[in-house]
Tab-separated table of C-alpha atoms in Angstrom:
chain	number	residue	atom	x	y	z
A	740	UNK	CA	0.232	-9.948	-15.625
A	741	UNK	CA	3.755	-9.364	-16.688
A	742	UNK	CA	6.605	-9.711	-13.510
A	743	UNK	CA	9.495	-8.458	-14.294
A	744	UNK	CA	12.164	-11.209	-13.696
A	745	UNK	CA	13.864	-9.620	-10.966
A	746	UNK	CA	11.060	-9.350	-8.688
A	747	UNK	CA	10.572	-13.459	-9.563
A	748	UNK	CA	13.752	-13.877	-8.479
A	749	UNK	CA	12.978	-11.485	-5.063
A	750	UNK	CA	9.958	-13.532	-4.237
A	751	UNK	CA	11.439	-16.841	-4.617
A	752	UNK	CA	13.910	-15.832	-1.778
A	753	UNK	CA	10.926	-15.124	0.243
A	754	UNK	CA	9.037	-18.018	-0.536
A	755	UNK	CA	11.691	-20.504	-0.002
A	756	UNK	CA	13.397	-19.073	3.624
A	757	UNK	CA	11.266	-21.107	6.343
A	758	UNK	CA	11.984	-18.245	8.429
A	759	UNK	CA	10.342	-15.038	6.998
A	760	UNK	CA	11.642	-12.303	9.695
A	761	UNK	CA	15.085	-13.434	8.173
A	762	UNK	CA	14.005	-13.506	4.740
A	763	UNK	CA	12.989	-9.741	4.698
A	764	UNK	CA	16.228	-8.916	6.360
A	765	UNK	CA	18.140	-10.356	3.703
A	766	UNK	CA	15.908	-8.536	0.676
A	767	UNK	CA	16.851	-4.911	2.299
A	768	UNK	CA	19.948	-4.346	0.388
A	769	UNK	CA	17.737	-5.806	-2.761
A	770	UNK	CA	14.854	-3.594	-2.195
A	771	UNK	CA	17.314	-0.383	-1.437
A	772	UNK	CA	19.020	-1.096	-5.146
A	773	UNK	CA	15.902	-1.662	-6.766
A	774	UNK	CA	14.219	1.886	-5.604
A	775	UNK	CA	17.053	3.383	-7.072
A	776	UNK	CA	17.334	1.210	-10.188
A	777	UNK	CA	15.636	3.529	-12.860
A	778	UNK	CA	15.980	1.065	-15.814
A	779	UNK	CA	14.541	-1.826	-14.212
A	780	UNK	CA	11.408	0.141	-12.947
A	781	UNK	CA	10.876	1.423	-16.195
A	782	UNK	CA	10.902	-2.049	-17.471
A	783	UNK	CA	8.842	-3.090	-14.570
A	784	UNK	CA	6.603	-0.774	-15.472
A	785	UNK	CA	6.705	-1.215	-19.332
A	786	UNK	CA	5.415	-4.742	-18.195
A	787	UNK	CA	2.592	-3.389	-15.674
A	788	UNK	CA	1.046	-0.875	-18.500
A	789	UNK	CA	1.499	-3.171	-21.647
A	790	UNK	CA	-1.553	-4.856	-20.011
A	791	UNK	CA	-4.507	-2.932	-21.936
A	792	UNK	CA	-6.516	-2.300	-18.573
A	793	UNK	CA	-4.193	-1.337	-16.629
A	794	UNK	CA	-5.241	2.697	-17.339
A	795	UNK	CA	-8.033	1.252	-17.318
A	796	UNK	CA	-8.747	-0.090	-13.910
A	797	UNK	CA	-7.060	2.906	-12.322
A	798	UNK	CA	-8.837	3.219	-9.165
A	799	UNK	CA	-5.921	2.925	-6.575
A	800	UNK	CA	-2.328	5.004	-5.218
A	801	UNK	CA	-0.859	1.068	-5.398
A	802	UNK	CA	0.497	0.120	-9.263
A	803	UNK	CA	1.410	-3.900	-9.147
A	804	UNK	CA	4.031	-5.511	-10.242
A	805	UNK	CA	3.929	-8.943	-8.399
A	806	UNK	CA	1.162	-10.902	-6.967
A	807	UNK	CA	2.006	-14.512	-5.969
A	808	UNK	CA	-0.138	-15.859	-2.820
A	809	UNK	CA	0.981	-14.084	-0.066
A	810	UNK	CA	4.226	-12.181	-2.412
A	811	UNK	CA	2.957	-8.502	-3.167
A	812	UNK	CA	5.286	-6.328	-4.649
A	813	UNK	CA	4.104	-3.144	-5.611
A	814	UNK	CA	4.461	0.700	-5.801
A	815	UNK	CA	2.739	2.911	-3.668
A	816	UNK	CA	1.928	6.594	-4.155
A	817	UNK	CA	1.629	8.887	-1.601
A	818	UNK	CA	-0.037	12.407	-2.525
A	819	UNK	CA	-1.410	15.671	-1.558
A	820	UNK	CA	-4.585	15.913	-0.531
A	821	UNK	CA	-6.905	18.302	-2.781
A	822	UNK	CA	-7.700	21.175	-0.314
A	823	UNK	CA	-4.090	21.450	0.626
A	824	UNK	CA	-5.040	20.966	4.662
A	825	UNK	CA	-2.086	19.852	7.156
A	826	UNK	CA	-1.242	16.706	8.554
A	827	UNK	CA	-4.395	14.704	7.406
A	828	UNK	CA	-4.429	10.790	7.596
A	829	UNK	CA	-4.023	9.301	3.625
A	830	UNK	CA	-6.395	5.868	5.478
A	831	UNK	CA	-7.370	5.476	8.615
A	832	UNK	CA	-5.124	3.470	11.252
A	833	UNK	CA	-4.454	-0.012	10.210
A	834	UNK	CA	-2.505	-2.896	10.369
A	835	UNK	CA	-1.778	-5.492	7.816
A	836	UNK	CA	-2.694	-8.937	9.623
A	837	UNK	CA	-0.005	-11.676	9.353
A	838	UNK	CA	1.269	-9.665	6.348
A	839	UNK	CA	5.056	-8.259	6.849
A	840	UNK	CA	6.290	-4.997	4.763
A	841	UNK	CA	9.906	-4.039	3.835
A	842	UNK	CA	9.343	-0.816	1.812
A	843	UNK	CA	11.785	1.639	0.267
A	844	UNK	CA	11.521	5.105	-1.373
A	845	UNK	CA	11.350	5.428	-5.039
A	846	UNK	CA	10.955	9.177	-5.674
A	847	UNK	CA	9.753	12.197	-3.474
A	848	UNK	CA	10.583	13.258	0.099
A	849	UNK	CA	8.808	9.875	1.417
A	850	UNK	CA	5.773	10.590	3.710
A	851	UNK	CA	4.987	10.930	7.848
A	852	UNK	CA	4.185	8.306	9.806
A	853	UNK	CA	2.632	6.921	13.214
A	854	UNK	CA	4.017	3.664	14.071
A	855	UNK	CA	2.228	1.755	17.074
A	856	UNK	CA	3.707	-0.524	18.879
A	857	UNK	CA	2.490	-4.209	17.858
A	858	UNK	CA	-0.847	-6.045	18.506
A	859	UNK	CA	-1.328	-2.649	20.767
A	860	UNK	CA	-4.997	-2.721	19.029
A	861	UNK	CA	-5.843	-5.667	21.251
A	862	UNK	CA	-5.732	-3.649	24.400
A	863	UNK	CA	-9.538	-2.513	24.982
A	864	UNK	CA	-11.544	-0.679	27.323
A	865	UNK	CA	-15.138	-0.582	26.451
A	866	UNK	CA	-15.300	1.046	22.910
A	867	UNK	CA	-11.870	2.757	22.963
A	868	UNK	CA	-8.854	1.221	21.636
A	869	UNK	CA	-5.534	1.882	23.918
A	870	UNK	CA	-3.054	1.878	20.724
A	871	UNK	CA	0.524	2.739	22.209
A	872	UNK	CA	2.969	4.940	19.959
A	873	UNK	CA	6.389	2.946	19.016
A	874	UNK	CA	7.213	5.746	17.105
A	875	UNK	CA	6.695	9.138	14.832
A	876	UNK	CA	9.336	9.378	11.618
A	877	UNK	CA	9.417	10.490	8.178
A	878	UNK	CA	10.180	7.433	6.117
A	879	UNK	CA	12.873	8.788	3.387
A	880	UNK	CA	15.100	7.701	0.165
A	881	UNK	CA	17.601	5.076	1.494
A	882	UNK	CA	15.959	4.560	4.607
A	883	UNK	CA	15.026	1.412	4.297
A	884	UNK	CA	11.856	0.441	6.692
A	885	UNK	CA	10.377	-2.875	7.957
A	886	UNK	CA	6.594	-3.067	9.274
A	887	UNK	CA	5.980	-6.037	11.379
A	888	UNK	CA	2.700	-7.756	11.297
A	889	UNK	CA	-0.403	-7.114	13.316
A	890	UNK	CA	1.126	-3.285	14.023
A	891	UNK	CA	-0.896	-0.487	13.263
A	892	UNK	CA	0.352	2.446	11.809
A	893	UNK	CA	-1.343	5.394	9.818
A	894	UNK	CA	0.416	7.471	6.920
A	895	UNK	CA	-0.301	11.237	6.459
A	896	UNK	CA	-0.761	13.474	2.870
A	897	UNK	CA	2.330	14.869	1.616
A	898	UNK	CA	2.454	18.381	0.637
A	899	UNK	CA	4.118	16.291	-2.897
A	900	UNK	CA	3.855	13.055	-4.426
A	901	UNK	CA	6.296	10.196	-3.307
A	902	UNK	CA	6.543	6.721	-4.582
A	903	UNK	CA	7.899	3.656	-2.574
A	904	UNK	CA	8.271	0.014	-3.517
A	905	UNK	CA	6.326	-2.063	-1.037
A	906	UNK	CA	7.292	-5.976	-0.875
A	907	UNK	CA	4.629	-8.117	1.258
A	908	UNK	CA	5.092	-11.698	2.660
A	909	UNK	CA	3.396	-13.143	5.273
A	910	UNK	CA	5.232	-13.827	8.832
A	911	UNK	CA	5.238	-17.640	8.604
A	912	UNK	CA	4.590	-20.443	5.988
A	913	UNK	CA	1.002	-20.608	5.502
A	914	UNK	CA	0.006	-23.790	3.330
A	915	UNK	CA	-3.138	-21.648	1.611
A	916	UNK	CA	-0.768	-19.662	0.046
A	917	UNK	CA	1.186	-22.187	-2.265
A	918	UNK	CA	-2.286	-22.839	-3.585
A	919	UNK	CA	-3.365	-19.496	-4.272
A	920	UNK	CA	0.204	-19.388	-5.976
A	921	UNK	CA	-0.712	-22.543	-8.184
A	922	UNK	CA	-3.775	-20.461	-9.034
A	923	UNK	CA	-2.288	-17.497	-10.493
A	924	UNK	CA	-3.668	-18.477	-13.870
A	925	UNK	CA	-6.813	-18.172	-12.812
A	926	UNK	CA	-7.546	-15.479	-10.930
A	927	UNK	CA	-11.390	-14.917	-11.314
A	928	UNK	CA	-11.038	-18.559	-9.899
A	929	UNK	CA	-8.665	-17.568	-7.123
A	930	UNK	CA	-11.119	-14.937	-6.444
A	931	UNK	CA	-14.149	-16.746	-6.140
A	932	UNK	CA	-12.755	-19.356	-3.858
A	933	UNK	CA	-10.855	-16.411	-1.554
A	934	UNK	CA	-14.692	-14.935	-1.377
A	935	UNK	CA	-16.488	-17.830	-0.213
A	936	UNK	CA	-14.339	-18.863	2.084
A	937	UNK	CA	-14.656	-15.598	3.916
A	938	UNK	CA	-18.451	-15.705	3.531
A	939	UNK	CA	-17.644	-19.281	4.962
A	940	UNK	CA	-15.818	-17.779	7.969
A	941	UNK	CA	-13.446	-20.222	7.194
A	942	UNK	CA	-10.672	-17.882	7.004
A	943	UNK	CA	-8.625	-18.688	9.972
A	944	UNK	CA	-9.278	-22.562	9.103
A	945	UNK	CA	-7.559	-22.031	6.093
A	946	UNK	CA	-4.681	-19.324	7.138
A	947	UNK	CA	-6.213	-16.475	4.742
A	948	UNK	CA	-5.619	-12.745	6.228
A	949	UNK	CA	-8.455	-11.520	8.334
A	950	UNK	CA	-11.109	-8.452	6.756
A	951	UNK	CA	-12.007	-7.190	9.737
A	952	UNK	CA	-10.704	-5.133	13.070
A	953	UNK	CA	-8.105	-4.249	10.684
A	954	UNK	CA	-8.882	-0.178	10.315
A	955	UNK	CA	-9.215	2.696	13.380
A	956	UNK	CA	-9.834	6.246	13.686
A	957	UNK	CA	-10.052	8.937	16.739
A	958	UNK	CA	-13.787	9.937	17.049
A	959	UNK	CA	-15.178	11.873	20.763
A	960	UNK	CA	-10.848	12.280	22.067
A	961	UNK	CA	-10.724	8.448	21.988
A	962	UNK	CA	-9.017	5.643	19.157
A	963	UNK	CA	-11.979	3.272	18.131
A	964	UNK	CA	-12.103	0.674	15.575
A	965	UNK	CA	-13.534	1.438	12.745
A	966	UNK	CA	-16.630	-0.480	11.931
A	967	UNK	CA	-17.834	-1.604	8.058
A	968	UNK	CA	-14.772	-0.207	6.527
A	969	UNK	CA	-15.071	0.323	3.325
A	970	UNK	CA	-12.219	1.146	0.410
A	971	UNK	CA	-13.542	0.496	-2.678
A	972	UNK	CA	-11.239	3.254	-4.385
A	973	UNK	CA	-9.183	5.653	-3.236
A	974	UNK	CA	-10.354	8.408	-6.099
A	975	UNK	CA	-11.587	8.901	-9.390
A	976	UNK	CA	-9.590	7.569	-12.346
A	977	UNK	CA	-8.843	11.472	-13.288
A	978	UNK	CA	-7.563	11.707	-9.838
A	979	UNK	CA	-6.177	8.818	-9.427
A	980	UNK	CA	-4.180	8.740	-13.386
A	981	UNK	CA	-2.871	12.214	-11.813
A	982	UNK	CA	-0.824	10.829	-9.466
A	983	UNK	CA	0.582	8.171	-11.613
A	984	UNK	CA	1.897	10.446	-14.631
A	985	UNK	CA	2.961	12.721	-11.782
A	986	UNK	CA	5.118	9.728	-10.387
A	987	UNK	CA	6.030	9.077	-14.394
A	988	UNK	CA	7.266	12.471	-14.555
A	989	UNK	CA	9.694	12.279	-11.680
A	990	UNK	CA	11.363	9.168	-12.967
A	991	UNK	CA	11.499	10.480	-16.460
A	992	UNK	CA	9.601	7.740	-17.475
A	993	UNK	CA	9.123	9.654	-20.638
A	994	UNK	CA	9.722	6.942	-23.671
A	995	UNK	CA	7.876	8.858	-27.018
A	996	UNK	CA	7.385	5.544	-28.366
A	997	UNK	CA	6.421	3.583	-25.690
A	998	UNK	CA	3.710	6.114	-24.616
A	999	UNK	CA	2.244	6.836	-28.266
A	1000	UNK	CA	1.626	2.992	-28.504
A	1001	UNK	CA	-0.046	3.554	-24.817
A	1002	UNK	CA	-1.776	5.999	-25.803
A	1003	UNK	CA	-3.792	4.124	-28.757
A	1004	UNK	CA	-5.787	2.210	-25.926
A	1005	UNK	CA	-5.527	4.349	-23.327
A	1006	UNK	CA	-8.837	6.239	-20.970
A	1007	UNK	CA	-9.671	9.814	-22.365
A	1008	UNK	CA	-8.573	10.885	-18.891
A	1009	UNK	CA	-4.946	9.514	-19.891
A	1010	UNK	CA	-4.498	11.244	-23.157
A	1011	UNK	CA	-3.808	14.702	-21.887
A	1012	UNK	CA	-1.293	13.557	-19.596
A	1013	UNK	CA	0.433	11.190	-21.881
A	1014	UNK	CA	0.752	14.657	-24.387
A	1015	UNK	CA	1.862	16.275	-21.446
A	1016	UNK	CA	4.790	13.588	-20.576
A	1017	UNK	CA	6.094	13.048	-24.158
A	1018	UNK	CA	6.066	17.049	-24.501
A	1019	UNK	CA	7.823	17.726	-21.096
A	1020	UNK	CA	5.102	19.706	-19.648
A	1021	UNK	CA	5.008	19.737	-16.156
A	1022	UNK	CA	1.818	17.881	-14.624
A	1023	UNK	CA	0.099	19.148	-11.801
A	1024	UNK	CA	0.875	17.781	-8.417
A	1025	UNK	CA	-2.459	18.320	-7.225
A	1026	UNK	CA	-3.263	14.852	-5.341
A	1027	UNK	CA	-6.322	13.333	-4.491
A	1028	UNK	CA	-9.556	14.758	-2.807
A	1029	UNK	CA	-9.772	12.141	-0.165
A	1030	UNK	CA	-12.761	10.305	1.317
A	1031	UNK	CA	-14.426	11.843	4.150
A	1032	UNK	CA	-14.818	8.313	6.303
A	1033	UNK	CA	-11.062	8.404	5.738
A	1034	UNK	CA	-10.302	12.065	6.917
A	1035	UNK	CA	-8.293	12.510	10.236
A	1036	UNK	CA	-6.022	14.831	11.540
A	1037	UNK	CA	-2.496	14.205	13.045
A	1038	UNK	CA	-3.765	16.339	16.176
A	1039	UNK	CA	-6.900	14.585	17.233
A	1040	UNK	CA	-4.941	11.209	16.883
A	1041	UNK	CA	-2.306	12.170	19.109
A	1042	UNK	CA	-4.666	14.072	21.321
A	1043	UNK	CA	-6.636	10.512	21.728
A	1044	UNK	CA	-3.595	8.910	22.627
A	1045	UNK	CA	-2.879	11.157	25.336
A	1046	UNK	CA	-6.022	10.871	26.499
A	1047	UNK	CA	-5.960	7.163	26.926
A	1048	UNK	CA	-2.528	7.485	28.979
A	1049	UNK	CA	-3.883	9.625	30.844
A	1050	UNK	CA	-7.187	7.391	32.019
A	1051	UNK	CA	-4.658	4.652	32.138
A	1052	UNK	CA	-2.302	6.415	34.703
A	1053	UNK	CA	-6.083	7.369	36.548
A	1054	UNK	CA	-7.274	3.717	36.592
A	1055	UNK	CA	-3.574	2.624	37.680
């Protein structure tokens, strides 16, 4: 995959401070430059969709742009939801393991957010998970925002598509990672190896992320974790192409000759839209449909919440 050498340059600074807190302090001026930078996103992704699959394989609101061991830099789009309902969750609550997030909007009014405060998750009684809010925001252009590790947080539909660039590290040198890095030539080989080791349980041996206890959702007014998670898209290609030309559109990533070369290799679901682009005819911003196991509303998580301070004030 093509990485734009920018974004080389960003993860190296990562990579090479012992002290990741610090390092994604220091990027935040980066990051903030970058989201507004139009010429080096459209070269970023020039790179991204030169890669015949990439319409292709078109399954997720994330388009990458990096991928180096534990370095993720991506974009992620953040959409309506179909049926045009209120203040429904885009995934369920999650957290991100030992993985750290400074994240920046690109385009759009940003999206709503629950932030709870860290390793909260770990605080059980019976079934019910006693997350604790940190806080409730709108994360918007310029606003720069840092995600911690092992703090869960849930983000809600916009009523319009916005696009942020998402940078991921972990929180601490973990040796794995340099030699997932040296494997970035290989990845059905990286892959593999990733997979058995899990199947292993040898995942904390060997410092990779965890796959479970990572996902929650409010079910009978309490939080609970969510068990056999499963995200193995978040739409349809239609769907999920959609959102991307939509995100095109606001950037005016519009380049005739770019996108008729695209276009020669490109899903039947992507033809109309490229038309659409190079013609300047407004694409619908009609988002995703959304999966049902993912499907929760602001309200009965913050009524859940409540009702877990309030059995905590009756046990106290």
């Amino acid at each position: 995959m093509y990485q734009h050498p920018t974004l080389i340059k960003l993860s190296q600074s990562i990579i090479k401070n012992k002290n990741r807190y610090e390092a994604h302090e220091q990027i935040k001026k980066e990051v903030t430059k970058l989201c507004s930078d139009r010429e080096f996103i459209y070269e970023a992704l020039r790179g991204f969709l030169s890669e015949p699959k990439s319409l292709h394989n078109a399954d997720y609101l994330t388009i990458p742009l990096l991928n180096s061991g534990d370095i993720i830099i991506q974009i992620n789009l953040f959409c309506p939801i179909r049926d045009r309902a209120e203040n429904i969750t885009h995934d369920n609550i999650h957290h991100h393991g030992w993985r750290l997030l400074t994240t920046g909007v690109i385009s759009g009014d940003g999206y709503e957010t629950i932030n709870f405060k860290r390793k909260s998750h770990e605080v059980r009684s019976g079934l019910a998970v006693k997350l604790e809010i940190d806080e409730i925001y709108r994360h918007t252009k310029n606003d720069i925002r840092f995600i911690d590790s092992f703090t869960p947080h849930v983000v809600f539909h916009n009523d319009s598509l916005s696009a942020t660039l998402a940078v991921w590290s972990a929180d601490r040198i973990i040796p794995s990672q340099n030699i997932k890095r040296l494997l970035n030539r290989f990845p059905q080989l990286r892959r593999m190896s990733v997979n058995v080791l899990h199947r292993l349980n040898l995942n904390k041996f060997f410092g990779l992320n965890q796959l479970k206890g990572l996902y929650y959702h409010p079910e009978n007014g309490e939080i609970v974790e969510t068990h056999n998670y499963n995200k193995p898209f978040d739409g349809n290609r239609e769907e999920i192409l959609t959102c991307w030309f939509k995100f095109f559109e606001q950037i005016n990533f519009t380049d005739a000759d770019f996108w008729v070369h695209i276009k020669k290799s490109a899903p039947s679901e992507a033809k109309p839209l490229i038309n659409k682009l190079i013609k300047g005819i407004a694409i619908d911003d009609v988002g995703i449909w959304g999966n049902q196991r993912r499907r929760f509303s602001k309200t009965q998580i913050l009524q859940a919440i409540s009702n877990s301070k309030s059995n905590r004030k009756l046990e106290s």
